[in-house]
Coordinates of C-alpha atoms in Angstrom, one line a residue:
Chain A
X30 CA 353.7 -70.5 115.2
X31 CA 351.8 -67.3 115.5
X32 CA 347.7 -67.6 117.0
X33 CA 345.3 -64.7 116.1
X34 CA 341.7 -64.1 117.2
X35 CA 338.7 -63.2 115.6
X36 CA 336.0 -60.9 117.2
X37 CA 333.6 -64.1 117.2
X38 CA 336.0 -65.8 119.6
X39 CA 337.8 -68.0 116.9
X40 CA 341.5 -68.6 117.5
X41 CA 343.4 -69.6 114.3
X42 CA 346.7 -71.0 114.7
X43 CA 349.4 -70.4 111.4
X44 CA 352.5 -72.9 111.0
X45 CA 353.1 -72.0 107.5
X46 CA 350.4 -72.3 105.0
X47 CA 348.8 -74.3 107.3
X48 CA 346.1 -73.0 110.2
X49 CA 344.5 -74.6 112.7
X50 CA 340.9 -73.3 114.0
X51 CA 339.2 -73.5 117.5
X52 CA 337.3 -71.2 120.0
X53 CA 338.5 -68.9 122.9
X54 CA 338.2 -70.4 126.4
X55 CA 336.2 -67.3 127.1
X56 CA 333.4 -68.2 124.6
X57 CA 333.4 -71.9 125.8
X58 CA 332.8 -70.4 128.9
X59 CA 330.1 -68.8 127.5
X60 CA 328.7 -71.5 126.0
X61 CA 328.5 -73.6 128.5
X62 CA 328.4 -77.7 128.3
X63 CA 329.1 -78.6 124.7
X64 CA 327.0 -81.4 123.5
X65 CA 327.6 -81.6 120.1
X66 CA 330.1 -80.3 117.3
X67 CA 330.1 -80.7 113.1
X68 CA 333.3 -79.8 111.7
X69 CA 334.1 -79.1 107.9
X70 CA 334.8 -82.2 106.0
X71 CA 338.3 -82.2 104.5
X72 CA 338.0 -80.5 100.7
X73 CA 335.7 -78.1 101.6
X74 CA 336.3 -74.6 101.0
X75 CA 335.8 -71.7 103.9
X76 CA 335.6 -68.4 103.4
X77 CA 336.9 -65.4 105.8
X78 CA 333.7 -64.5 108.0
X79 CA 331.9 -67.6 106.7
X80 CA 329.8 -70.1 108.4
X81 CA 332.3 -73.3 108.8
X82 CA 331.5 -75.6 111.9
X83 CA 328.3 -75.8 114.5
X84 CA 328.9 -76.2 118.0
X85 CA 325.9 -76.7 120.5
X86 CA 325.2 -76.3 124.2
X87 CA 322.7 -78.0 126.1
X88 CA 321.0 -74.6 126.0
X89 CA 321.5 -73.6 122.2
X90 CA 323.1 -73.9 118.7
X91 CA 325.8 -71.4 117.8
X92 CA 327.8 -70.8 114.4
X93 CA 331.8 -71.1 114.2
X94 CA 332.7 -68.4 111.6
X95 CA 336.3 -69.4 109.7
X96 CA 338.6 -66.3 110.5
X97 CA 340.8 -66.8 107.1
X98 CA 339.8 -68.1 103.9
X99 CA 341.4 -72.1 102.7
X100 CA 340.5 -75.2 101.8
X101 CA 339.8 -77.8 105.0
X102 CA 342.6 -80.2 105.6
X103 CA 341.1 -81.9 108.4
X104 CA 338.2 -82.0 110.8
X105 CA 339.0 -82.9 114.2
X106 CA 337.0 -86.3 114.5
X107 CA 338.1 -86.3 117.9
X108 CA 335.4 -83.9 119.0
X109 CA 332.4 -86.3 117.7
X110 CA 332.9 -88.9 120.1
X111 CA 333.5 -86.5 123.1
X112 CA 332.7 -82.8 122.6
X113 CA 333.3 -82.1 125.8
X114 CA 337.0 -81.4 125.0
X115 CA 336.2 -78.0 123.7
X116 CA 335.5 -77.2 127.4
X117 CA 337.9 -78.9 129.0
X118 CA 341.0 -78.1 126.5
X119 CA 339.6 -75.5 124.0
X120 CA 343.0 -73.9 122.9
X121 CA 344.6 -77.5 122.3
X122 CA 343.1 -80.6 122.0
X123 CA 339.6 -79.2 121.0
X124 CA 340.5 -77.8 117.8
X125 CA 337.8 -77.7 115.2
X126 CA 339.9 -78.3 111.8
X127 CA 342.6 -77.4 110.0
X128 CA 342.8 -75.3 106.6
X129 CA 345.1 -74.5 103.9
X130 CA 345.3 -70.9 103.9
X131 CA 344.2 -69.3 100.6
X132 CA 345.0 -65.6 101.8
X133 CA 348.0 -64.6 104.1
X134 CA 346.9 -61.4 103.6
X135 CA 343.4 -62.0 105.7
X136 CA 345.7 -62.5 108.9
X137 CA 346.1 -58.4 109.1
X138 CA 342.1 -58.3 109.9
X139 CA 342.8 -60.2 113.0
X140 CA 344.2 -59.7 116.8
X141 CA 346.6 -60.7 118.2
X142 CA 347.0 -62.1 121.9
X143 CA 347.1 -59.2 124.1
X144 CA 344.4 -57.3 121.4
X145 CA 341.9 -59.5 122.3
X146 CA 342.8 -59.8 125.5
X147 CA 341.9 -56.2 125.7
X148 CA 338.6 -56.9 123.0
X149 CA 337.2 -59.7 126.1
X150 CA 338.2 -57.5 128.8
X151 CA 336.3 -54.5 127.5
X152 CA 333.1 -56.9 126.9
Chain B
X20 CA 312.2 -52.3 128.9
X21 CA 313.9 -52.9 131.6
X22 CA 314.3 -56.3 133.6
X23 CA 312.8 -56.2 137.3
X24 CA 314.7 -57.8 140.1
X25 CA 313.5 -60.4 141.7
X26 CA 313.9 -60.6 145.9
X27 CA 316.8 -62.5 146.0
X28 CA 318.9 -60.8 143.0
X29 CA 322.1 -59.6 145.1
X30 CA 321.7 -63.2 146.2
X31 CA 322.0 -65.1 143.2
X32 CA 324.8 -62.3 141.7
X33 CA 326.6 -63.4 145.5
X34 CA 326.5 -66.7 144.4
X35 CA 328.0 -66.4 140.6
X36 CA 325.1 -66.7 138.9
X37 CA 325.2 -65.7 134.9
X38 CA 321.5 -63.7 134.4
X39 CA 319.5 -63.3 131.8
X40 CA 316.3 -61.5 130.9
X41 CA 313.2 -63.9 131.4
X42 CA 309.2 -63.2 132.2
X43 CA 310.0 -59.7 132.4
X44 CA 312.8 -60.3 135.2
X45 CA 316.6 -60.6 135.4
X46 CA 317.1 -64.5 136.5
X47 CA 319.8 -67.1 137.3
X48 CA 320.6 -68.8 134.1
X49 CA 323.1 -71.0 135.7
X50 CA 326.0 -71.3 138.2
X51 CA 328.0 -73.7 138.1
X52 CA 326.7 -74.8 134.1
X53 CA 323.5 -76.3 133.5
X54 CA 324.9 -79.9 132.9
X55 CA 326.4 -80.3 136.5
X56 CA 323.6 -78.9 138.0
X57 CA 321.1 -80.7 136.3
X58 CA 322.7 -83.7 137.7
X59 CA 322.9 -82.9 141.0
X60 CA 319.3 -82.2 141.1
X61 CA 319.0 -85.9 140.1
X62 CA 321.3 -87.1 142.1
X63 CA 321.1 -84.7 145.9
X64 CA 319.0 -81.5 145.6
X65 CA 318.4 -78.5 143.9
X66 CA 317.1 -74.9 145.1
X67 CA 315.3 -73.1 142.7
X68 CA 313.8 -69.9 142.8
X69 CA 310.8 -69.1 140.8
X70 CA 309.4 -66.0 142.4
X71 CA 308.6 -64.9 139.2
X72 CA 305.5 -67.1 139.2
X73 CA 302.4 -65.5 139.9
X74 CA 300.9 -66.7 143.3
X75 CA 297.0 -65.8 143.8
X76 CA 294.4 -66.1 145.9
X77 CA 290.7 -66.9 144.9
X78 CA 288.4 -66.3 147.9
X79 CA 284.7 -65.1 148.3
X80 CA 281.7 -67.1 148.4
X81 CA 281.1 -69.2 145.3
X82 CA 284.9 -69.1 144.6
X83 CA 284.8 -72.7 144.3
X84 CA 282.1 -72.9 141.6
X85 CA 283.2 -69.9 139.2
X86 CA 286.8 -71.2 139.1
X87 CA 285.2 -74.2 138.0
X88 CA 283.7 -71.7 134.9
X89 CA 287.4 -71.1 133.8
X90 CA 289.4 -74.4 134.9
X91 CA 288.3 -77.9 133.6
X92 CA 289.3 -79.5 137.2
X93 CA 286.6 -80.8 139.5
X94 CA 287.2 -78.7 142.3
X95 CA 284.1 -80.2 144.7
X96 CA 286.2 -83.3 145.4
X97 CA 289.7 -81.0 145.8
X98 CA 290.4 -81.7 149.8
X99 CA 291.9 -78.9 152.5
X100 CA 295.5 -79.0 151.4
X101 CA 295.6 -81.2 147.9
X102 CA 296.8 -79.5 144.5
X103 CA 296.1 -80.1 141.1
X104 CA 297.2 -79.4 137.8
X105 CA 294.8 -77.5 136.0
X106 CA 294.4 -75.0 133.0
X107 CA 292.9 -72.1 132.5
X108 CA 290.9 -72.0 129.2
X109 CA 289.8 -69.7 126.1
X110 CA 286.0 -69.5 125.0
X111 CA 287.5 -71.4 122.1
X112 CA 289.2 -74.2 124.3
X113 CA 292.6 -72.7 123.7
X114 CA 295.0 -72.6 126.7
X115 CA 295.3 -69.4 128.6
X116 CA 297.8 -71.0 131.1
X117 CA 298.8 -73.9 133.0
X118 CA 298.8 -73.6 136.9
X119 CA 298.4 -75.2 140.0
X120 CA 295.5 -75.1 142.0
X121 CA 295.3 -75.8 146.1
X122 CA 292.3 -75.6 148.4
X123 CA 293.3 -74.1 151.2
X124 CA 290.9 -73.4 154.2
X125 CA 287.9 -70.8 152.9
X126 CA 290.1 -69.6 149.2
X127 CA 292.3 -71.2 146.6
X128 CA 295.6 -70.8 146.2
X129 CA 296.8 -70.9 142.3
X130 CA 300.3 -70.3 141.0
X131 CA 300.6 -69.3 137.5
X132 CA 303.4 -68.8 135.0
X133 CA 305.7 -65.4 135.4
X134 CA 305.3 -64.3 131.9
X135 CA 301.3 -64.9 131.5
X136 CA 300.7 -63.8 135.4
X137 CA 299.1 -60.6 134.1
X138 CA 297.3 -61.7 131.7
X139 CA 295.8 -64.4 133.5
X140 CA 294.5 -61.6 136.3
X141 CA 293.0 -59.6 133.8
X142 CA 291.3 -63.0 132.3
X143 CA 290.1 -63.8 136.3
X144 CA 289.1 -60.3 136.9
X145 CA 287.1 -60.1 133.7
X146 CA 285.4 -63.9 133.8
X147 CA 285.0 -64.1 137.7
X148 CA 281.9 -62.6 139.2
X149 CA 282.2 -59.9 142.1
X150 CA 282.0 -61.3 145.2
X151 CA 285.5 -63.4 143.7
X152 CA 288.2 -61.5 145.0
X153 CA 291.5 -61.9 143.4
X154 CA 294.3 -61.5 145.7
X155 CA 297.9 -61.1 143.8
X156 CA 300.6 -61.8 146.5
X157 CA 303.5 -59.6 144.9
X158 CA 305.0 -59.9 148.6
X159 CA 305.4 -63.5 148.7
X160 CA 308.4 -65.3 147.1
X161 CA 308.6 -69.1 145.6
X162 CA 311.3 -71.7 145.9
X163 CA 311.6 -74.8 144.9
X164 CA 313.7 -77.9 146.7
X165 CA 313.7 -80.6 143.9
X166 CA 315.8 -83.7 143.8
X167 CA 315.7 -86.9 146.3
X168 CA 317.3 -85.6 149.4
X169 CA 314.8 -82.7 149.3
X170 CA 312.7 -84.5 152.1
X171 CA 315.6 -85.5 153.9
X172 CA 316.6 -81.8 154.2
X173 CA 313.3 -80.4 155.3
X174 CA 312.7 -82.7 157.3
X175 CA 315.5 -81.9 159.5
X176 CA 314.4 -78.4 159.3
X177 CA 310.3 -79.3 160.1
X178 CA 310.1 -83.1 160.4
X179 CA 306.2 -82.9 159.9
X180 CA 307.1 -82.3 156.0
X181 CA 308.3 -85.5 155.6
X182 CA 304.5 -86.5 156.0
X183 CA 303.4 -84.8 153.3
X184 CA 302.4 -87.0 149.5
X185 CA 302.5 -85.8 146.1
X186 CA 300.5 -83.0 145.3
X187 CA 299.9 -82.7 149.1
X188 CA 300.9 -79.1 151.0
X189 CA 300.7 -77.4 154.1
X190 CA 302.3 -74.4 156.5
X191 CA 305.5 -75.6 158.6
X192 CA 307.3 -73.5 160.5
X193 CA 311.2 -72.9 158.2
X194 CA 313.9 -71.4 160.9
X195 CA 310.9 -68.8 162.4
X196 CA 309.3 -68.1 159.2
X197 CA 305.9 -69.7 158.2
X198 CA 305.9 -71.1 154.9
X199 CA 303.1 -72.8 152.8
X200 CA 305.3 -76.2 151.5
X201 CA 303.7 -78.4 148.9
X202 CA 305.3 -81.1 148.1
X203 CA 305.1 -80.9 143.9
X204 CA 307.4 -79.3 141.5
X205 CA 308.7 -79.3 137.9
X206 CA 311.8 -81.6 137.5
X207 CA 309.9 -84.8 137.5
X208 CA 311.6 -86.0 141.1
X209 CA 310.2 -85.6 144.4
X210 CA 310.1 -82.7 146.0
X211 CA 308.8 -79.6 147.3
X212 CA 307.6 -75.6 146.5
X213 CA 308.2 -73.1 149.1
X214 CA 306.4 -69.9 149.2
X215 CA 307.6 -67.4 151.8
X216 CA 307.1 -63.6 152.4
X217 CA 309.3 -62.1 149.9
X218 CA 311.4 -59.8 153.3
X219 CA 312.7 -63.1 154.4
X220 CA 313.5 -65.3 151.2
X221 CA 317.1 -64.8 151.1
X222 CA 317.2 -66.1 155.0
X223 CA 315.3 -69.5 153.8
X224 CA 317.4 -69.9 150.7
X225 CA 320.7 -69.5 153.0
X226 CA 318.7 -72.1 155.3
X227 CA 318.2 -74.7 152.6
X228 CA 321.9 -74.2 150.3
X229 CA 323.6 -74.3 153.9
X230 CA 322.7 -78.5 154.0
X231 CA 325.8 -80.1 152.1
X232 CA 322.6 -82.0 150.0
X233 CA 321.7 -78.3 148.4
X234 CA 322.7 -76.1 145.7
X235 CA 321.2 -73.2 144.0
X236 CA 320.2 -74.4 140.5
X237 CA 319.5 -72.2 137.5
X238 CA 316.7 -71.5 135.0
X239 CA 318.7 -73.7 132.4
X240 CA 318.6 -76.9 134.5
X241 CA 315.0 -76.4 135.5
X242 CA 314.5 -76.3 131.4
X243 CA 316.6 -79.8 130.4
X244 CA 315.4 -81.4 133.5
X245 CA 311.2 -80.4 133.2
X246 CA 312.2 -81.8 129.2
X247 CA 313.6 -85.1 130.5
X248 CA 310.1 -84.8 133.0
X249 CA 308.2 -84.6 129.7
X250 CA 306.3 -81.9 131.3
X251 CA 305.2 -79.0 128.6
X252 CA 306.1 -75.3 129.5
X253 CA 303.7 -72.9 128.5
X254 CA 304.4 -70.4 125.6
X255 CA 306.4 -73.1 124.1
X256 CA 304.8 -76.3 123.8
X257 CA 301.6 -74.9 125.0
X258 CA 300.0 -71.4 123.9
X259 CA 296.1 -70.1 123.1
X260 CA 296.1 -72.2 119.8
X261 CA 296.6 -75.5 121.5
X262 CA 293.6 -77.3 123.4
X263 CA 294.2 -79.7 126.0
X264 CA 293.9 -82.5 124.1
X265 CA 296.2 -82.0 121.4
X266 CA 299.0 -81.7 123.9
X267 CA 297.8 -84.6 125.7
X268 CA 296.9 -83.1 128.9
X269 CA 293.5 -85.3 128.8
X270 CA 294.0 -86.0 132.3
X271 CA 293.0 -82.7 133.5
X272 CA 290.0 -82.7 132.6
X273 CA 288.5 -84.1 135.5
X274 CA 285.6 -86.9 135.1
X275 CA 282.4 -85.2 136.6
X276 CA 283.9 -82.2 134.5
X277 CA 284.3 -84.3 131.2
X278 CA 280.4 -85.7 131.9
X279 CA 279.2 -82.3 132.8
X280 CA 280.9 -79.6 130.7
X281 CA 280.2 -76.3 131.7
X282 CA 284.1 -75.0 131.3
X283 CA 285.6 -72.8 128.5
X284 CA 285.4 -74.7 124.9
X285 CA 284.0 -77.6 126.3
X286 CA 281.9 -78.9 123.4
X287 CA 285.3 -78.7 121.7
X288 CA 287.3 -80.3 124.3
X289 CA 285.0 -83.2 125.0
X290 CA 284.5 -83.9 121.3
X291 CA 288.3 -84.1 120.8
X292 CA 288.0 -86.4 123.8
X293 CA 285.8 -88.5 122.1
X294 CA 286.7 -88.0 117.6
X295 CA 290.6 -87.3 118.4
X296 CA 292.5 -84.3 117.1
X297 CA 294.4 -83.5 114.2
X298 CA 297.9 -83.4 115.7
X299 CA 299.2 -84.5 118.7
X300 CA 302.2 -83.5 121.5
X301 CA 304.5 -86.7 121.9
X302 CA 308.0 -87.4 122.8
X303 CA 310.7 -87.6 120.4
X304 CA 314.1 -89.3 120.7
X305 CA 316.1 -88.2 117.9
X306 CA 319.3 -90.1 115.9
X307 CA 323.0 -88.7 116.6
X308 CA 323.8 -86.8 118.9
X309 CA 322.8 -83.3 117.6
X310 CA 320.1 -81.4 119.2
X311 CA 316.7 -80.5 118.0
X312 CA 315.4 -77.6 118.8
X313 CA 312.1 -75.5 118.6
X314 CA 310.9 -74.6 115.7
X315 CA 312.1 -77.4 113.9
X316 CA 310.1 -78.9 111.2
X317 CA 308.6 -82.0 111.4
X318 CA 307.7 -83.8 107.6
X319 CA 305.9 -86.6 105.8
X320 CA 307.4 -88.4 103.2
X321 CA 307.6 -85.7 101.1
X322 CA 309.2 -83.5 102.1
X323 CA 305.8 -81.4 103.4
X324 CA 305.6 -79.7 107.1
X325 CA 303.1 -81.8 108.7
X326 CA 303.9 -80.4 112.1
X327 CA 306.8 -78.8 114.7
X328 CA 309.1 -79.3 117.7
X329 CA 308.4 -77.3 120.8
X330 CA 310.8 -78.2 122.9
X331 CA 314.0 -79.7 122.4
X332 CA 317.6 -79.9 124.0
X333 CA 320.2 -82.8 124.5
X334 CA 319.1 -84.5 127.9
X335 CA 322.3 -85.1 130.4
X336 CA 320.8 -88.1 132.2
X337 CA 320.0 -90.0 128.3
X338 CA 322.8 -88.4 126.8
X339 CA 321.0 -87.9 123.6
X340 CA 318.7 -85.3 122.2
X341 CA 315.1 -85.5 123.0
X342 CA 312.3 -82.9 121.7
X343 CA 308.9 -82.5 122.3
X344 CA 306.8 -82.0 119.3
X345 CA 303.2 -82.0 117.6
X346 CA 302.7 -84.4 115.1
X347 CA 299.9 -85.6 113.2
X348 CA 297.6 -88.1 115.1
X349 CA 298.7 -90.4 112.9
X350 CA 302.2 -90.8 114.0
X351 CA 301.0 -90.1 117.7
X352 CA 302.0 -93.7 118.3
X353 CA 305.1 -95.3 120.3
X354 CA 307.8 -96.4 117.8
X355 CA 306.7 -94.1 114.6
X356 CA 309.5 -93.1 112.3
X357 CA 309.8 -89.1 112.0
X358 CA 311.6 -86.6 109.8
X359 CA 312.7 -83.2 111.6
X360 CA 314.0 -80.6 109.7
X361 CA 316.1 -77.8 110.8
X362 CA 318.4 -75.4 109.3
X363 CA 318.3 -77.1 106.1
X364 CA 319.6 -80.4 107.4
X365 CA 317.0 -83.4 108.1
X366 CA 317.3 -85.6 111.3
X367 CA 315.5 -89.0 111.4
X368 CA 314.0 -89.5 114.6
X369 CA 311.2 -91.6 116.4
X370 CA 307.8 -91.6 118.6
X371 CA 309.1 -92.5 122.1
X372 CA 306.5 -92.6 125.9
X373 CA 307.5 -89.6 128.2
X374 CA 308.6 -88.9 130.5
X375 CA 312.0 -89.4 128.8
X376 CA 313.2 -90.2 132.5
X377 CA 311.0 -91.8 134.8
X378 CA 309.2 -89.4 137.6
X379 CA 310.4 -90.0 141.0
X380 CA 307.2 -88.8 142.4
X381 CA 306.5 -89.8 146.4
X382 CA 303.0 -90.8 146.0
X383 CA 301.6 -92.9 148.7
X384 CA 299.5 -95.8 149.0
X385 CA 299.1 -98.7 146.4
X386 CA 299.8 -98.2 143.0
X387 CA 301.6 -94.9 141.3

């Protein structure tokens, strides 16, 4: 199991042909208290770069972008009845959904750990 | 442009605060997060600083009568030390600003929003006639101490505070410094506003977050929790396109004021007092859990915009979004179903009484 970053502060997780889609600590830090989150409903096709979940703070709304292309398998449900978890356990347990991946190919556009390691660091 | 500091920047960075550009100045956003702290402030105490405000003095002979020119309040019955909430109005009975407004020995002491303070001067200097002087006090700085143990932690500082009511100030002594205190504020619980010469801010803030009941409380808090207050912020809910009665403010226009006129657009206000308005600012409590924000549509049953959110956020204490918007008179009424639109997606949401959470206000004798 390999995890890549986005420049939006998505992490994607691959097992496969299967990925699983969140966002960074750092940008729930940024964020702030989450209030709210709409994930993809299973079916529904993302596109690399493309609008595919809403998360919002008490202070404002912001976009999740899906870092590779797929069909959703599964939106976490979990994070309706306490959004919370994408503070408390963004990298695990507050995943937004999972995808079938369309496009290995995409994963070359993204970091890897220690890249966007560097990428926050030099925000 | 760049952001000006405020006096106690190095203070708030000291203290982890995130800033962000508001009014013109770089400000606390939050420290801790705006949830937790908005909670506290509920629960314990808050310290806020909002030297950004513009604080003014009005003095000169006649002060009292050509404020009364610009500001629907009546300000013959205003006693030595008592505040009000009053707004300063366009020809057109548009709102200029919102402010505060104390009598204090021979001037007045008004405090006025950061990002209109300018404009608001030029408006006084320009409608107020020459004997008014206009003093802005760029060298005094403005706390707030907001939440229930407020008045237990001044008191142990100057036990006379504890005296004042709502809407009630006066100078105490703070640690050495003298400070004009009034006990009023914008969170919708007791509390207090602290202005202090600007030099010795950051030793009075240090004074007031050393009591285990205090901590410093960010520009996001003071947002959700004025919300929850159901009190308007101006720019937002309130601008020069809005008269006082279509954001239900009503109750600033005072009675001899009402009877009398003689204020900015007050053949419009008093008719609107009289025939109603068009729209309306209510409370909104809105289905789900996502929240509304400004700029949101609000529709009729067609699908038409028929009027707009404000304000709008997801309030800790309810733990549900809650808006502020203007609807049509119509709908101005407790209980009335509402469609919200925003970002293509509509939210079913109805008419509900602010404040969203009760005020906590300390106001003395019968009734409240």
């Amino acid at each position: 199991m390999t995890v890549y970053y986005t420049k939006e502060h998505e992490w994607v997780s691959i097992d496969g042909d299967t990925a699983v889609v969140g966002i960074t600590d750092f940008a729930q830090g940024q964020l702030g208290d989450i209030v709210f989150v709409e994930v993809p409903k299973p079916g529904a096709q993302v596109t690399q770069g493309g609008e595919a979940a809403v998360v919002e703070s008490v202070k404002a709304a912001s976009d999740v972008y899906a870092p590779v292309s797929g069909e959703v398998i599964e939106g976490n449900q979990a994070l309706e009845d306490d959004p919370s978890l994408v503070n408390t356990a963004p990298e695990t347990d507050g995943w937004f959904f999972k995808l079938r991946l369309s496009d290995n190919g995409q994963l070359n556009d993204l970091m890897n750990a220690d890249e966007y390691k560097a990428f926050v660091d030099s925000q | 442009m760049s952001d000006n500091n405020l006096p106690l920047n190095d203070w708030h960075l000291a203290r982890g605060a995130r800033m962000v550009p508001f009014a013109g100045y770089s400000m606390p956003i939050q420290y801790e997060g705006i949830m937790a702290e908005h909670k506290w402030v509920r629960e314990s105490a808050g310290l806020f600083d909002v030297s950004h405000m513009g604080q003014l003095i009005i003095a000169g002979g006649g002060a009292e009568k050509a404020l009364e020119t610009l500001l629907p309040a009546d300000l013959s019955i205003l006693k030595e030390g008592r505040l009000r909430y009053s707004l300063l109005l366009s020809p057109d009975g548009g709102i200029v600003d919102d402010l505060m407004v104390t009598r204090r020995g021979d001037h007045f002491y008004m405090v006025v929003n950061g990002a209109t303070k300018e404009g608001d001067i030029a408006y006084l200097r320009e409608n107020l006639p020459p004997g008014v002087v206009i003093d802005h006090m760029k060298e005094q700085a403005l706390l707030a101490l907001q939440g229930p143990k407020a008045v237990d932690v001044l008191a142990r500082i100057a036990p006379q505070i504890a005296e004042l009511g709502f809407m009630q100030g006066g100078a105490f002594d703070l640690g050495g410094v003298t400070a004009w205190v009034s006990r009023s504020g914008y969170t919708g619980e007791d509390g207090f506003e602290i202005s202090v010469p600007a030099k010795v801010v950051s030793e009075i803030a240090d004074l007031l977050t050393g009591k285990p009941e205090v901590k410093p409380i960010g520009l996001g808090a003071r947002d959700s929790l004025r919300l929850e207050a159901g009190l308007p912020l101006y720019g937002h809910d309130l601008d020069t396109g809005t008269t006082p009665i279509e954001a239900d403010l009503g109750f600033a226009i005072s009675k001899r004021r009402r009877a009398e006129g003689g204020f900015p657009g007050a053949t419009r206000i008093i008719g609107e007092m009289e025939g109603g308005t068009i729209t309306r600012r209510v409370g909104i409590a809105i289905e789900g859990r996502q929240p509304v924000r400004e700029g949101a549509m609000v529709m009729d049953f067609e699908g038409n915009e028929v009027g707009k959110v404000t304000s709008g956020g997801f309030s800790p204490i309810l733990e549900a979004p809650i808006a502020m918007a203007y609807v049509p008179s119509a709908l101005a009424i407790e209980g009335a179903a509402i469609s919200l639109a925003q970002r293509g997606k509509i939210f079913q949401a109805r008419v509900i009484p602010m404040p969203f959470v009760p005020h906590r206000y300390n106001r003395k004798g019968a009734g409240k």
